[in-house]
CSV table of C-alpha atoms and ligand atoms in Angstrom, one decimal:
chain,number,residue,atom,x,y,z
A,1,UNK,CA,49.7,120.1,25.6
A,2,UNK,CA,52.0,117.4,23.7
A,3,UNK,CA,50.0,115.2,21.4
A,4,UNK,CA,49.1,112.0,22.1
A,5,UNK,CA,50.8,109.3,19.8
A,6,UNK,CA,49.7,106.0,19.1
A,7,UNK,CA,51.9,102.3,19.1
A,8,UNK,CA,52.1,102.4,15.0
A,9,UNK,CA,54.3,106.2,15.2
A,10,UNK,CA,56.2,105.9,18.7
A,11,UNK,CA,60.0,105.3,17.7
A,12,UNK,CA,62.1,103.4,19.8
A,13,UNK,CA,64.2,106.8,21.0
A,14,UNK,CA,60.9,108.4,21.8
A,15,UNK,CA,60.3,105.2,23.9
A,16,UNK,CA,63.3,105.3,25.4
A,17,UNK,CA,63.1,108.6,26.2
A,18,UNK,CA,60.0,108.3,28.0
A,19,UNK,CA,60.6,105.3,30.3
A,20,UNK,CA,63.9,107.3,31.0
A,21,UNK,CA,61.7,109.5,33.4
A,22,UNK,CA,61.2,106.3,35.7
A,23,UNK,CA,64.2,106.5,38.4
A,24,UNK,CA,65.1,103.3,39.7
A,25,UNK,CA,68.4,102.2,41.0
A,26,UNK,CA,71.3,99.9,39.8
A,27,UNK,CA,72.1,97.1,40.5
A,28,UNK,CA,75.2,94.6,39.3
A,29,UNK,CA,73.9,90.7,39.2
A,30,UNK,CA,76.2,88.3,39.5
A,31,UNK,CA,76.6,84.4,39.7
A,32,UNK,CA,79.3,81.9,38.6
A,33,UNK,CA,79.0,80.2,35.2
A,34,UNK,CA,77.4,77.1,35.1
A,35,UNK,CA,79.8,75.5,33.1
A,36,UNK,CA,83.0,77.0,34.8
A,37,UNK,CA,82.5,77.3,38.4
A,38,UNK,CA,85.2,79.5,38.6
A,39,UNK,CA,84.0,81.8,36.2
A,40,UNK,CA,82.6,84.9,37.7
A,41,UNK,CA,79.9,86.6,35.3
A,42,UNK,CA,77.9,89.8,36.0
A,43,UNK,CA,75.5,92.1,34.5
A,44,UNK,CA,74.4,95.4,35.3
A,45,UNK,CA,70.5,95.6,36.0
A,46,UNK,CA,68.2,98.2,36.6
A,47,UNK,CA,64.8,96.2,35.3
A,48,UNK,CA,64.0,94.7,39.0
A,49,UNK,CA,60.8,94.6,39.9
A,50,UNK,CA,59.6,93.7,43.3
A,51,UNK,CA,56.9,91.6,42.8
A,52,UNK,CA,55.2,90.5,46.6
A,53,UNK,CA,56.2,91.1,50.0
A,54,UNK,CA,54.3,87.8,51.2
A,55,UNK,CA,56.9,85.6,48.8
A,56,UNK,CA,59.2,88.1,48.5
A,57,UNK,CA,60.0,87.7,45.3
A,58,UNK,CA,61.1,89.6,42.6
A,59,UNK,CA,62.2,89.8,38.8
A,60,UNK,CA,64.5,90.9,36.8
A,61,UNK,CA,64.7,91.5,32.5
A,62,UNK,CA,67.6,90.0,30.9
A,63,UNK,CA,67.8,90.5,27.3
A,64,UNK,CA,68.6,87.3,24.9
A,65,UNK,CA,71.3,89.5,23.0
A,66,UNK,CA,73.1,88.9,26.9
A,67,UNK,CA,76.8,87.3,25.9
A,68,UNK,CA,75.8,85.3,29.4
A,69,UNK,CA,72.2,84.8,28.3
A,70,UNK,CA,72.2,81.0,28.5
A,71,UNK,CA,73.8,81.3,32.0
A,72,UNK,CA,71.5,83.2,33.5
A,73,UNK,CA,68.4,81.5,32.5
A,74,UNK,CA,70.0,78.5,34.2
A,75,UNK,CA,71.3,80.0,37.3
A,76,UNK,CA,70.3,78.2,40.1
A,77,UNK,CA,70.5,81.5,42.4
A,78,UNK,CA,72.6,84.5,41.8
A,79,UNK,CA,73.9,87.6,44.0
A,80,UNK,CA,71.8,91.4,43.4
A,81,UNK,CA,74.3,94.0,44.6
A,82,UNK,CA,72.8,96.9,44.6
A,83,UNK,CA,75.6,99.7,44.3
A,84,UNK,CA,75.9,102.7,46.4
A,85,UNK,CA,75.9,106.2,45.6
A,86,UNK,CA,79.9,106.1,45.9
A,87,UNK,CA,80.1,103.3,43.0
A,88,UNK,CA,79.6,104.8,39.7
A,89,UNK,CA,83.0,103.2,38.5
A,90,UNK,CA,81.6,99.8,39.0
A,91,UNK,CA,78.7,100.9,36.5
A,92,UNK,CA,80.9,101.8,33.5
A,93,UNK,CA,83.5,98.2,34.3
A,94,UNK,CA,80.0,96.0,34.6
A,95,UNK,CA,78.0,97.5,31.5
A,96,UNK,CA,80.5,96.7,29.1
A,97,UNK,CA,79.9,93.3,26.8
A,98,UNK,CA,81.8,90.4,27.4
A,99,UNK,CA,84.3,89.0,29.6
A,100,UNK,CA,87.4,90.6,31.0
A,101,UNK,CA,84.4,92.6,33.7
A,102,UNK,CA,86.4,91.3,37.5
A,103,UNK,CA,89.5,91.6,35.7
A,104,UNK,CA,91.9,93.1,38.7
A,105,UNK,CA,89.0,93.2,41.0
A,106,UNK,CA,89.3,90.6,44.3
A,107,UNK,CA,86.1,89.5,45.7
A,108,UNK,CA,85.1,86.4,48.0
A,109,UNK,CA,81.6,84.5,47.2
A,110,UNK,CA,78.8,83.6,49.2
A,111,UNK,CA,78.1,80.0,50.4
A,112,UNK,CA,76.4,79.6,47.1
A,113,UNK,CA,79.0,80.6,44.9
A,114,UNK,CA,78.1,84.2,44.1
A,115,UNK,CA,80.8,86.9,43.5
A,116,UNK,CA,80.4,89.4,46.3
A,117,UNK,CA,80.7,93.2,45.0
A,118,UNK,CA,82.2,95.4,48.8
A,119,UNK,CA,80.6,98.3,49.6
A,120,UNK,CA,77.2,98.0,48.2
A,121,UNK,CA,74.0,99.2,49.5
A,122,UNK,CA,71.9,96.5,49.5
A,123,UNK,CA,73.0,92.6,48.5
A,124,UNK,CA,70.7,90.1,47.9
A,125,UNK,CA,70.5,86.3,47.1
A,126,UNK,CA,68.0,84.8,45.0
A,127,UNK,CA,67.0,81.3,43.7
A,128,UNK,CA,64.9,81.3,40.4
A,129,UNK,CA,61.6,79.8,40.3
A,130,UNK,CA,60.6,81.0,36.8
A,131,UNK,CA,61.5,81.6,33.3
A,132,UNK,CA,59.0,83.8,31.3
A,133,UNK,CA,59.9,84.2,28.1
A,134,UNK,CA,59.2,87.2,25.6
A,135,UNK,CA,60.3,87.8,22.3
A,136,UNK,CA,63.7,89.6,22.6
A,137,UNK,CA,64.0,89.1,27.1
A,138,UNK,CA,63.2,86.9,29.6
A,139,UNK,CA,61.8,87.9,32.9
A,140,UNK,CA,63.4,85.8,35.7
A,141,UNK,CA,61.3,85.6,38.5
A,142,UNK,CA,63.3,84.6,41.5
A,143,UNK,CA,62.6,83.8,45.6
A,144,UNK,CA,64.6,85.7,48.3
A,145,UNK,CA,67.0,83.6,50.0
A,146,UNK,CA,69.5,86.2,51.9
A,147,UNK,CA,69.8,89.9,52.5
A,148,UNK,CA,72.4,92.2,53.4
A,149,UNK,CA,71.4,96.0,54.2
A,150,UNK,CA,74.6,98.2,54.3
A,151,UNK,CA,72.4,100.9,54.7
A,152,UNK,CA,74.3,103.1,52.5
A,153,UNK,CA,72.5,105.8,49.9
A,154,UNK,CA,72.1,104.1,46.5
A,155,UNK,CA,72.9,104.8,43.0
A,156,UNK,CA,70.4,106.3,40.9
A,157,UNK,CA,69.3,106.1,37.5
A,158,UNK,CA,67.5,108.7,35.8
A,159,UNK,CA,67.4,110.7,32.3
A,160,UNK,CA,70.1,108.0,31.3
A,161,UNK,CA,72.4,109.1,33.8
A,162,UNK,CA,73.8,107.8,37.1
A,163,UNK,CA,73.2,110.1,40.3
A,164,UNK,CA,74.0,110.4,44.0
A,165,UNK,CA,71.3,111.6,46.5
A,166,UNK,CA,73.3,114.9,46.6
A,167,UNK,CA,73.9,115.6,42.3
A,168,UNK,CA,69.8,114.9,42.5
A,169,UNK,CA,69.0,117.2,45.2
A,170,UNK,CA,71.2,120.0,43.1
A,171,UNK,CA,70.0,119.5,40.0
A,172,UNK,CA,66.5,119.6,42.4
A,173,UNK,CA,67.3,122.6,43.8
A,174,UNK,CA,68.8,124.2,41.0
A,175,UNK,CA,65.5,123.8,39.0
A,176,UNK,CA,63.5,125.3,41.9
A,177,UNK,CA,65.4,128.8,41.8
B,201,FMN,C1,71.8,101.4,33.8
B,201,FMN,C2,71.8,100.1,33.0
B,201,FMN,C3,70.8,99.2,33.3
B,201,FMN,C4,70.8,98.0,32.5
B,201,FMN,N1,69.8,97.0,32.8
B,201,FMN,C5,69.8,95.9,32.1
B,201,FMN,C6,68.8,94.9,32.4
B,201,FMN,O1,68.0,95.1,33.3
B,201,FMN,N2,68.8,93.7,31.7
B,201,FMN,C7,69.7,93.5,30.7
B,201,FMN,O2,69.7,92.5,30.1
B,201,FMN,N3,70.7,94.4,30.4
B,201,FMN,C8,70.7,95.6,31.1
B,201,FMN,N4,71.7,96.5,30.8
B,201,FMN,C9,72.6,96.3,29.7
B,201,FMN,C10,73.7,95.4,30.1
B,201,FMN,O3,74.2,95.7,31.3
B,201,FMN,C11,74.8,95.6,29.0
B,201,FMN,O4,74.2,95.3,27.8
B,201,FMN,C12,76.0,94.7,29.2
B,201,FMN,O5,76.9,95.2,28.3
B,201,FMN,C13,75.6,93.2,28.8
B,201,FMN,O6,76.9,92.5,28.8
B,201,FMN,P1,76.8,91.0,28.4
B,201,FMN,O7,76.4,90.9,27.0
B,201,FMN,O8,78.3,90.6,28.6
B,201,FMN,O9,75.9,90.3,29.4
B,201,FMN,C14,71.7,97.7,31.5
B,201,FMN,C15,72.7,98.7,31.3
B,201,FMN,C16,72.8,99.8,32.0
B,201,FMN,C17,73.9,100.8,31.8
């Protein structure tokens, strides 16, 4: 059996290593900046949490060091496209820092404002309610406003890695030989 470690000895790696084990999917945020409406921003995501079916809310961890931090702790609403298993390329052009991340890439917006990634799985709107701050993030809790389910099999990412259903049930199936 590994040995159990306490707070004082865990290094960050060993953290990050562990917490790598918990598949979720990804997700590309998006909204327009507040202080150029025709500047789209965007952020890859994969720190949502939904918190209540009854409010259907949720919330999502955006970290201060963020070049768009101020923007979104002020968004009104923004636009969670969550991508499908067919859109790893949109991972590596959204998770790097800075601007430049539509560059070449033609998109419409929804009635709010909020860039529109095609071909998602799931899209949906949200308006903040909530700003919870902790030391180096903020939690952004936010009310559902729209959603659009394009039924299609998501992204997923595990082991620090980005998977489709079918690279999963390999590796799955390859480990069960
Ligand atoms: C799979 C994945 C998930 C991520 N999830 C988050 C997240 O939930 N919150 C966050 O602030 N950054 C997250 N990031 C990091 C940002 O997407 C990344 O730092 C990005 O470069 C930030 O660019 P910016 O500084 O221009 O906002 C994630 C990155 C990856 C690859």
């Amino acid at each position: 059996m590994a040995l159990k470690k306490s707070r004082a000895v865990i290094t960050n790696e060993e953290f990050r290593l562990a917490m790598s084990s918990w598949a979720t999917g990804i997700s590309v945020i998006t909204c327009m900046s507040s202080e150029n409406p025709r500047q789209p921003i965007a952020i890859v995501c994969n720190s949502i949490v939904s918190i209540s079916l009854a409010e259907k809310s949720i919330l999502w961890s955006v970290d201060k060091s963020s070049s768009s931090y101020q923007q979104w702790i002020h968004a009104p609403t923004f636009l969670v496209n969550i991508l499908a298993e067919d859109q790893g390329d949109l991972l590596g052009r959204f998770a790097k820092k800075g601007p430049g991340k539509f560059e070449g890439l033609e998109y419409l917006c929804t009635e709010q404002g909020n860039p529109i990634l095609e071909g998602v799985s799931v899209s949906m709107e949200c308006a903040t309610t909530q700003i919870v701050d902790t030391p180096d993030h903020s939690l952004i809790i936010s009310r559902l406003e729209t959603l659009v389910n394009n039924n299609k099999a998501p992204l997923i990412y595990l082991h620090s890695s980005s998977w489709s259903s079918t690279q999963l049930k390999t590796v799955a199936d390859t480990g069960n030989s």
